[in-house]
Each structure stands twice: as C-alpha cells, then as structure tokens.
PDB file of C-alpha atoms in Angstrom:
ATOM      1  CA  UNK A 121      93.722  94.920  94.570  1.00  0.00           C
ATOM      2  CA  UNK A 122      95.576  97.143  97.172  1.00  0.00           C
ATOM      3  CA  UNK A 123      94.022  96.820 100.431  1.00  0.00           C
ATOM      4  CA  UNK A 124      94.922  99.194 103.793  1.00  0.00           C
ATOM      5  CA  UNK A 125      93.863  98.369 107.242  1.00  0.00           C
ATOM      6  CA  UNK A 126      94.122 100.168 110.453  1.00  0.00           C
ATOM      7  CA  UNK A 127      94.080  98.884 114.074  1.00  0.00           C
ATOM      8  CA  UNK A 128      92.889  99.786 116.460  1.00  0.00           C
ATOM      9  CA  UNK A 129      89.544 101.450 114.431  1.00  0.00           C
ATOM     10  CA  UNK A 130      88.303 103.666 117.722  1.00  0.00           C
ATOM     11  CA  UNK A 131      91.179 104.451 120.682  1.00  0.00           C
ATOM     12  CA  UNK A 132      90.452 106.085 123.532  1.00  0.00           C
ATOM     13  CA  UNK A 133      93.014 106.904 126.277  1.00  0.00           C
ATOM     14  CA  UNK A 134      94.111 108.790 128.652  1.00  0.00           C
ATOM     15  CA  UNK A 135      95.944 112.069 128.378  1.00  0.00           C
ATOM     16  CA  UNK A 136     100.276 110.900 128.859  1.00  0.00           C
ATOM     17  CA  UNK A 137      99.694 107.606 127.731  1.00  0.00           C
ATOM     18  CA  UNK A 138     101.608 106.168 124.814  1.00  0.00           C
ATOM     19  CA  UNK A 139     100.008 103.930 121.984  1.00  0.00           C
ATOM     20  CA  UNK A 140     100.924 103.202 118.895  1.00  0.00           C
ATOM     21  CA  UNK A 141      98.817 102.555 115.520  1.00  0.00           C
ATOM     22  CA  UNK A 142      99.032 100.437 113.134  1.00  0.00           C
ATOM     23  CA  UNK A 143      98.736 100.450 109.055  1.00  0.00           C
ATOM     24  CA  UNK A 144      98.970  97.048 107.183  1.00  0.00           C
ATOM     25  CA  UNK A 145      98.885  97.151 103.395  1.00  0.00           C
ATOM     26  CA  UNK A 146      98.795  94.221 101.099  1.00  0.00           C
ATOM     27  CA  UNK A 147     101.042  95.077  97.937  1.00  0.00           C
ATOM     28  CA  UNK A 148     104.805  96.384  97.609  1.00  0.00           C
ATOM     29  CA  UNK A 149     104.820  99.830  97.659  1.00  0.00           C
ATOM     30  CA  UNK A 150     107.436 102.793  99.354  1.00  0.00           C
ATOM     31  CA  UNK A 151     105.075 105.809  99.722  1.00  0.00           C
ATOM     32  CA  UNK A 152     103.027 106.185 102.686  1.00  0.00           C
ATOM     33  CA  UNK A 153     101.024 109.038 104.165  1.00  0.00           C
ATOM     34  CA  UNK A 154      99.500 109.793 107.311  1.00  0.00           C
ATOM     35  CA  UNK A 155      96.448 112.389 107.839  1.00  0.00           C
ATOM     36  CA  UNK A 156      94.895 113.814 110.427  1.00  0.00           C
ATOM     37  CA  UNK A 157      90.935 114.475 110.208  1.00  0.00           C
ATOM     38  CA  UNK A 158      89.345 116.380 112.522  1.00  0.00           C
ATOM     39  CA  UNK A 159      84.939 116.069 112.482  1.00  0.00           C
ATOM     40  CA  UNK A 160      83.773 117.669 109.575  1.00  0.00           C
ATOM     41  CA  UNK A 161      87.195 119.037 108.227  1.00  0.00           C
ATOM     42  CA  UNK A 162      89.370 118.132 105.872  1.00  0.00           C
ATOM     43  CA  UNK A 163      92.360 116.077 105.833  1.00  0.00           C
ATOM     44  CA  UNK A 164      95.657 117.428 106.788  1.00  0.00           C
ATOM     45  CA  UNK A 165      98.816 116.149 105.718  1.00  0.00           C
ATOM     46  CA  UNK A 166     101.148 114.639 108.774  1.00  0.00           C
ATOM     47  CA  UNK A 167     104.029 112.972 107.646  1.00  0.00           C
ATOM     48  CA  UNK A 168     105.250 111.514 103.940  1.00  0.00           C
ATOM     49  CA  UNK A 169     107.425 108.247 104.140  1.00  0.00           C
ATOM     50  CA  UNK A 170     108.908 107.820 100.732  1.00  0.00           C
ATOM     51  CA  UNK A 171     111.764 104.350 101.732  1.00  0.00           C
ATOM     52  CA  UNK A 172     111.836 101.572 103.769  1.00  0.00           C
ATOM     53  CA  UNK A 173     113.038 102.022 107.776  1.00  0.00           C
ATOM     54  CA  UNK A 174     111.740 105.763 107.361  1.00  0.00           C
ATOM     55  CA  UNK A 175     111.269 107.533 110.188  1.00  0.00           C
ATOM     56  CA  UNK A 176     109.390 110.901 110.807  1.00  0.00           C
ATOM     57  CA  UNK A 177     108.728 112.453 114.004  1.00  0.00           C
ATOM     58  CA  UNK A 178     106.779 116.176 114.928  1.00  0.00           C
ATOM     59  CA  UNK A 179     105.929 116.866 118.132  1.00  0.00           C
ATOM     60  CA  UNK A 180     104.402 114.050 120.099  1.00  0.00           C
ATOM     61  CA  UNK A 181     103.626 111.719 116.982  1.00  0.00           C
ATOM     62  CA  UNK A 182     106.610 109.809 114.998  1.00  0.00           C
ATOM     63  CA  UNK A 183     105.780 107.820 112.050  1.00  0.00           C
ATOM     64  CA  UNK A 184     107.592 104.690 110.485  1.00  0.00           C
ATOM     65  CA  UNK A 185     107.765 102.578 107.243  1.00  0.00           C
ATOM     66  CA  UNK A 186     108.851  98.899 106.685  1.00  0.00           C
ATOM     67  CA  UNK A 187     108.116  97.379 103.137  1.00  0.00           C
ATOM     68  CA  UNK A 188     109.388  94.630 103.983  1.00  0.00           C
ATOM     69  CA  UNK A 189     106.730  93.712 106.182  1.00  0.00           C
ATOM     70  CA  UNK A 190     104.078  96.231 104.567  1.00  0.00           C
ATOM     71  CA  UNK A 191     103.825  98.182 107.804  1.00  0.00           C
ATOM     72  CA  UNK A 192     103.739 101.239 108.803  1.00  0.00           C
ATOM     73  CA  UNK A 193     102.867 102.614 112.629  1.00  0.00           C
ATOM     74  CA  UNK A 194     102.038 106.367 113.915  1.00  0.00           C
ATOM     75  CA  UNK A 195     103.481 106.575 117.515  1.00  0.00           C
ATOM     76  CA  UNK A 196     101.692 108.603 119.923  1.00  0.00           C
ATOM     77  CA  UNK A 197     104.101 109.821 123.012  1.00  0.00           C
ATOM     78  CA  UNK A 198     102.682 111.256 126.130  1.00  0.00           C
ATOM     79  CA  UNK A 199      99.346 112.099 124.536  1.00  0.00           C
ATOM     80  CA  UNK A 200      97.377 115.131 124.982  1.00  0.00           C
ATOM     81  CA  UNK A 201      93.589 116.320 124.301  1.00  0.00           C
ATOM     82  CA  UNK A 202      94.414 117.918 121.799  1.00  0.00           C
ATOM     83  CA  UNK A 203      95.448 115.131 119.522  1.00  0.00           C
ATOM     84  CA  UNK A 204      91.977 113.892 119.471  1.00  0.00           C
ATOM     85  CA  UNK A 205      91.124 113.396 115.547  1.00  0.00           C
ATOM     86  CA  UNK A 206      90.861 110.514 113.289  1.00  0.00           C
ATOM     87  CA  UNK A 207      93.930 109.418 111.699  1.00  0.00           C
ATOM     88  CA  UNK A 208      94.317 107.976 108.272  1.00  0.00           C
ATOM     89  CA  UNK A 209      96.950 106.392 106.213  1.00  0.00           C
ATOM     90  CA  UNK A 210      96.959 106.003 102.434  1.00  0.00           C
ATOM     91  CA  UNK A 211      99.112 104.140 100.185  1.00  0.00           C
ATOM     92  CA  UNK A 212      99.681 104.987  96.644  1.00  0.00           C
ATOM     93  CA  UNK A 213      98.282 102.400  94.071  1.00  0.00           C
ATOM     94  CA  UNK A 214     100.248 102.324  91.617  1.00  0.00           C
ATOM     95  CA  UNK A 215     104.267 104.203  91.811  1.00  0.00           C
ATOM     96  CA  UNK A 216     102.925 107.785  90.563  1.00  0.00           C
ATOM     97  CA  UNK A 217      99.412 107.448  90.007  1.00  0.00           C
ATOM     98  CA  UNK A 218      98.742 109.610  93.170  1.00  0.00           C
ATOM     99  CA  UNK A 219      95.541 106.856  93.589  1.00  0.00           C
ATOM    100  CA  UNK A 220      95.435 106.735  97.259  1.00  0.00           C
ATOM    101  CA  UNK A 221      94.255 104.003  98.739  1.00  0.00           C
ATOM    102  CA  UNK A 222      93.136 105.001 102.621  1.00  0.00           C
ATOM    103  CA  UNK A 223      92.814 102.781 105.126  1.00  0.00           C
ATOM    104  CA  UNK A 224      89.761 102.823 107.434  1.00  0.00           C
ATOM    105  CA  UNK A 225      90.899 105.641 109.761  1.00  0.00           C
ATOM    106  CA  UNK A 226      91.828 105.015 113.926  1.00  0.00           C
ATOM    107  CA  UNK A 227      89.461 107.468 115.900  1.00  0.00           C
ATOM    108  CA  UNK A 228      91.429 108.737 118.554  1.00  0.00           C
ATOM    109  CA  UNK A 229      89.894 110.221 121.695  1.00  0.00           C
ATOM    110  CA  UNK A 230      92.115 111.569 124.013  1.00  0.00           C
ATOM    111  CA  UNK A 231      90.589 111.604 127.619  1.00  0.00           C
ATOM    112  CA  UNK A 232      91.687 114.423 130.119  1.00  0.00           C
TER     113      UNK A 232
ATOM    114  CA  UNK B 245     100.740 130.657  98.402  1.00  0.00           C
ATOM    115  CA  UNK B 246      96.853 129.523  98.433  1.00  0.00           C
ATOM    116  CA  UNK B 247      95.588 126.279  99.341  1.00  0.00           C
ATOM    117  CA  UNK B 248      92.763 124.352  97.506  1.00  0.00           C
ATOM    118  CA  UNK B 249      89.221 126.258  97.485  1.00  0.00           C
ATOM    119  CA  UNK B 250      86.197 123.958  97.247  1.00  0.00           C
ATOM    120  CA  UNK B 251      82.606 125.189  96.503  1.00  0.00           C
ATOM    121  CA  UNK B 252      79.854 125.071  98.251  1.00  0.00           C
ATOM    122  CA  UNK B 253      80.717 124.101 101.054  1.00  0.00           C
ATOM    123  CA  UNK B 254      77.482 122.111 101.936  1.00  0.00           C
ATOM    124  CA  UNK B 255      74.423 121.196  98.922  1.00  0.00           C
ATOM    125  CA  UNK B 256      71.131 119.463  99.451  1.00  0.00           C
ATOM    126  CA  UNK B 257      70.300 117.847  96.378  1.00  0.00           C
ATOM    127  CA  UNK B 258      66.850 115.365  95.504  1.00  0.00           C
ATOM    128  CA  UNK B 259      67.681 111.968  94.274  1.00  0.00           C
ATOM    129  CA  UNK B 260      67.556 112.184  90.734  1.00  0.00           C
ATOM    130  CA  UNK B 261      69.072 115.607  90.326  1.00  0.00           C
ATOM    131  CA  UNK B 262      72.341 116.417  88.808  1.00  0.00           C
ATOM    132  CA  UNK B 263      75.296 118.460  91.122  1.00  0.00           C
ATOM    133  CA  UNK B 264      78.297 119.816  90.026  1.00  0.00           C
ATOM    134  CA  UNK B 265      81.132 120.292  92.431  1.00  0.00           C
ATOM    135  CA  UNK B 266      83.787 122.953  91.945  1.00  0.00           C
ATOM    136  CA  UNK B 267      87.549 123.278  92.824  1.00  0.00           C
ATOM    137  CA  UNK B 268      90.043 125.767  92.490  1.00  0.00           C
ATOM    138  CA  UNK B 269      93.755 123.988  92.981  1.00  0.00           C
ATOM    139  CA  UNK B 270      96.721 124.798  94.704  1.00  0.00           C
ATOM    140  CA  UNK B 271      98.950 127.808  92.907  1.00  0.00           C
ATOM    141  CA  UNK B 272     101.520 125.945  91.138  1.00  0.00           C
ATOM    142  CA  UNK B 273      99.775 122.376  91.084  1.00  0.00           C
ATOM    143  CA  UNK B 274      98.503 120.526  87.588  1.00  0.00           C
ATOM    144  CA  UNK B 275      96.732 117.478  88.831  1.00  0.00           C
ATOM    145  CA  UNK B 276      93.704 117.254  90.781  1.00  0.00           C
ATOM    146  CA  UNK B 277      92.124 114.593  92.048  1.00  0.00           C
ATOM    147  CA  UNK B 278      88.545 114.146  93.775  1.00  0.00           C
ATOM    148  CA  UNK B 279      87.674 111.652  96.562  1.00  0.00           C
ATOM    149  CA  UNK B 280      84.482 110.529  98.298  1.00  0.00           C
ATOM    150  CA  UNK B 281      83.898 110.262 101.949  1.00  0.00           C
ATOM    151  CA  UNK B 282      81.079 108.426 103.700  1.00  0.00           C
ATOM    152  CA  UNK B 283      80.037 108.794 107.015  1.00  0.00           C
ATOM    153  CA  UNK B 284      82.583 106.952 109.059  1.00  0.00           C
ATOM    154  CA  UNK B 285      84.879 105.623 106.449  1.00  0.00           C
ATOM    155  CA  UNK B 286      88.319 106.800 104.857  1.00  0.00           C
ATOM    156  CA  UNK B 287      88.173 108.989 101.553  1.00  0.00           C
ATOM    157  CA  UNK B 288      88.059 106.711  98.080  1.00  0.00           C
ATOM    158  CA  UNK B 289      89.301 107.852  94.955  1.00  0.00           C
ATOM    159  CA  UNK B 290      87.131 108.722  92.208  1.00  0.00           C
ATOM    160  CA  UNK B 291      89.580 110.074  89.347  1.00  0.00           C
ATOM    161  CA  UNK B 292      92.452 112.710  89.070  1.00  0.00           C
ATOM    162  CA  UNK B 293      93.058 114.793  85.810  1.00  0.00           C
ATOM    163  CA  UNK B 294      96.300 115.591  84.560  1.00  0.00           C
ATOM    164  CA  UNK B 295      96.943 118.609  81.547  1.00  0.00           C
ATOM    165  CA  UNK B 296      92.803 118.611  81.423  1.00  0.00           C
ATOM    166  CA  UNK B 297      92.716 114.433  81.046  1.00  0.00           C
ATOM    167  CA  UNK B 298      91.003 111.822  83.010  1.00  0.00           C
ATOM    168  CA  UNK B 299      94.159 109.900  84.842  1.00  0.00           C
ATOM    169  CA  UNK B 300      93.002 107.481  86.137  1.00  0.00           C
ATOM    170  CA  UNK B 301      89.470 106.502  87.661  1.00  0.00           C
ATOM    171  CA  UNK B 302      88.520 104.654  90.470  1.00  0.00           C
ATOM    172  CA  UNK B 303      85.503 101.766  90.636  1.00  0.00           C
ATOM    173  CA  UNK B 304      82.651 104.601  90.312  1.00  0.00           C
ATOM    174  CA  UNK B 305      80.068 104.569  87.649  1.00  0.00           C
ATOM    175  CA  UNK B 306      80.069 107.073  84.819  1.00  0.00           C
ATOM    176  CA  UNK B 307      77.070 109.035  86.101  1.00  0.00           C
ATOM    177  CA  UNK B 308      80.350 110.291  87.884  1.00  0.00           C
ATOM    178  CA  UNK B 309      82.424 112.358  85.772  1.00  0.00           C
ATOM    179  CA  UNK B 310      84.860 115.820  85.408  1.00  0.00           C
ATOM    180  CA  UNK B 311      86.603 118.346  84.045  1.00  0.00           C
ATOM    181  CA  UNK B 312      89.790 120.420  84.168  1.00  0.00           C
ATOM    182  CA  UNK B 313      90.386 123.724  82.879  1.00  0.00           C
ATOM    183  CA  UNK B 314      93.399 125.018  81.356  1.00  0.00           C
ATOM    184  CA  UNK B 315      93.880 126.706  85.065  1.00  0.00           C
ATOM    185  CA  UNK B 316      93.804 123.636  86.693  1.00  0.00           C
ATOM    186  CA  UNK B 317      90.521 124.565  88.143  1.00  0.00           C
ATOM    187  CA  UNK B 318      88.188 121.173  87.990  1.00  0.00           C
ATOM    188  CA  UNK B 319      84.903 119.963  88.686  1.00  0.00           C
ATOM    189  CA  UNK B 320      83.214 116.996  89.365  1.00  0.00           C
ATOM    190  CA  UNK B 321      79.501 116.661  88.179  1.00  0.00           C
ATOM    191  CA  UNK B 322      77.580 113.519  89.150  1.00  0.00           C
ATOM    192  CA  UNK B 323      73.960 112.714  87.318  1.00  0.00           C
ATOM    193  CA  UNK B 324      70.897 111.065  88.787  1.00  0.00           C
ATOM    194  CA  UNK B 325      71.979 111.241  92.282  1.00  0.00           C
ATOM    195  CA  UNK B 326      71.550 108.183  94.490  1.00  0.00           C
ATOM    196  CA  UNK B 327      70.794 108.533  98.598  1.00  0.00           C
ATOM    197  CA  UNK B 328      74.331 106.514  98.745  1.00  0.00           C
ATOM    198  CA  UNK B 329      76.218 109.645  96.796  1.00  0.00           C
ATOM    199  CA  UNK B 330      75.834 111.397 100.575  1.00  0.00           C
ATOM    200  CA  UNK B 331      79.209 112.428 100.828  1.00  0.00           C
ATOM    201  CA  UNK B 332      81.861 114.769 102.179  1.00  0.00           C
ATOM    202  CA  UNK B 333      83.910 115.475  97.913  1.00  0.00           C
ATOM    203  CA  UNK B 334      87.315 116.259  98.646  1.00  0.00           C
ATOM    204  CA  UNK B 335      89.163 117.676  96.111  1.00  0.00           C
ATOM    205  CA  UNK B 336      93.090 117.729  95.723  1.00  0.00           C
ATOM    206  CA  UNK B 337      95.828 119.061  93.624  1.00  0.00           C
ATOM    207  CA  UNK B 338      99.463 118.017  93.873  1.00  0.00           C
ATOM    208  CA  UNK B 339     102.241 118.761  91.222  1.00  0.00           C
ATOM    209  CA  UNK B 340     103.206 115.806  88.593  1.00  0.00           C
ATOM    210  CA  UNK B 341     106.567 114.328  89.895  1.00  0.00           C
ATOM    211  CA  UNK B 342     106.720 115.641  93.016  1.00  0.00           C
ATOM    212  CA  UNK B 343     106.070 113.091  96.057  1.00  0.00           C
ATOM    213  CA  UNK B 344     104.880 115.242  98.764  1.00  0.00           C
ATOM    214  CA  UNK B 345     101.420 113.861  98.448  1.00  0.00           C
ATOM    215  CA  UNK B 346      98.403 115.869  97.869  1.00  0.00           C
ATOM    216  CA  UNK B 347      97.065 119.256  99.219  1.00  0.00           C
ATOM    217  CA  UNK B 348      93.303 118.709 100.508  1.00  0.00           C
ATOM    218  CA  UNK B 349      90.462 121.170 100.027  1.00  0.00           C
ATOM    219  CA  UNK B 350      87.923 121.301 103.223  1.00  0.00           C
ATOM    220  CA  UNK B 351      85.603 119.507 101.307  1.00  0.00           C
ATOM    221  CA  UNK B 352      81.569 119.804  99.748  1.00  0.00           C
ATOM    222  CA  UNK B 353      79.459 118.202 102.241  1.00  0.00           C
ATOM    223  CA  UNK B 354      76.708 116.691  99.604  1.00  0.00           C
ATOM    224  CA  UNK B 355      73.317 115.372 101.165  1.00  0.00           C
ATOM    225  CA  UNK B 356      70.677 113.249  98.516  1.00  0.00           C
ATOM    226  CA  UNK B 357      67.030 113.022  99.708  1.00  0.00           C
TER     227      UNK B 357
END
C-alpha cells in the first residue's frame, strides 16, 4: 500500500528564513502534487511534477521530484507571512487512477 | 470557465441520519472524485466516477456511496452516520487523460452528533 509522509508536520519560522519540506513516498511513481490549504478552505493546486529531476518554481516556493529516491521537497525562499498555510503533497496510486494518496500535511506558520 | 461548486457548505446531521452531498464539476471535466478530511489530517479518497461509473473506491464502507449524472454533476450520500464521518467532503473533477491533477471544490463541512 502507497504510503506519503511529510516532515517537518508543524514549522514555524521566521519571516526571510529559508526551509525546505520534505515528501517521502514508498512506491515508484512520477506524478506528484503539492497543495496549499489554508484553515477551513479548500485545497489549491501549487505545482504538478510529472518526471524525475523536475523542477517547478513560483514566487518564493520551488518544488522538486526524484523517483529515484521517492522524494520530493517544496523549498521555501525568504519566507513571508503570508505563506502561512498547510501544505500537502499527494501521490497518485496507481498511473491514471487520479487516487491521491496525501501525505499528512506540514503546517507552516510564518512569524513576523 | 467555472470552478467546482459544492453544496452546502456546512450540515449538522444526528448520528444515524442519512446526508447527501452535492457537486457541480468543473466545465469541461468528466471525472469527479470525493475525499474526506478530518480534523488535522490530509484529505483520503473515497471514490471517483468516470462516464457515471464508480472508478475506483477507496477503504470506506458501503454506507458510503454516489452518483454521477450525465452532466458530470455527482453526489455523495452516506447512510447511518457515525460521530467519526465529521468531515470537511471535498469534491473534485479533472478531465480523463489529462495530468494536471484535480480542481478542488471549497468543500461541505459535515458535523454528526
């Protein structure tokens, strides 16, 4: 069974700091997503890595993808309040099932 | 272009009771699928629908179940409601084939007492 973790689960730090998350799967797969969540809203979609050594960047946050090593990290640069939310990534099940798998979401709190 | 449209938006339901949840997809999109959120924890999947078929269901009982209409529209309707069915539902649609991942709704914020 496909399982996704996240580390760290809670982050808090201060505002132009850099940290980076991580997202461990346990199966072969090439499709990851990240999400942001904000409290009480829905998810919205942040980047789509569809091959190994992918690389996706907007704004202050750049995502990668290694299948090799079943790993995929959200990169936050210079970090701002705004970016408090809880991120989530998600791995598809099975090669187009579109069963996402989530991992257990990184609450990020972004300290002025 | 509209996104997904979920409704209501929050239910209070007694355990025991049924609830049906309703979703309207993305224009353009032909598989939806419906997740569950606890409290504190990342979305699992329930089932998607495909051309108004069950696609494939996650490890929920069959007191959960759905539909899709020939719009794509869906719903989810869960029976004898449990306290542990508190829940935020998302729905989603996405298009068959395409890989951009799904389009969330902003969710039914279901409450059992």
């Amino acid at each position: 069974e496909l399982k996704v973790e996240q580390n760290p689960l809670f982050l808090s730090m201060q505002e132009g700091k850099n940290y980076t998350i991580y997202c461990n799967y346990s199966t072969t797969s090439d499709r990851l997503y990240w999400y942001r969540q904000d409290p009480g809203k829905s998810l919205e979609s942040l980047f789509v890595l569809l091959s190994n050594g992918a690389v996706k960047q907007e704004g202050r946050l750049m995502a990668s993808l290694d299948t090799k090593a079943r790993l995929s990290t959200l990169h936050i640069t210079a970090a701002v309040h705004d970016l408090s939310a809880t991120y989530f990534c998600a791995v598809e099940g099975s090669r187009g099932t579109y069963k996402y798998i989530f991992g257990t979401g990184t609450r990020l709190k972004v300290l002025a | 272009e509209t996104g997904v449209t979920q409704s209501p938006t929050h239910l209070i339901k007694t355990r025991g009771q049924q609830v049906t949840l309703r979703c309207s997809s993305q224009s353009g999109h032909n598989t939806v699928s419906w997740y569950q959120q606890a409290l504190g924890q990342g979305p699992q999947f329930i089932f998607q629908y495909y051309r108004e078929e069950e696609n494939g269901r996650g490890n929920f009982p069959p007191r959960f179940s759905g539909l899709q209409f020939p719009n794509y529209s869906s719903e989810l309707n869960v029976n004898a409601l449990e306290l542990d069915d508190s829940a935020l539902y998302l729905c989603a649609s996405s298009l068959a084939g395409q890989v951009y991942g799904y389009t969330f709704g902003s969710g039914t914020r279901l409450t059992v007492v």
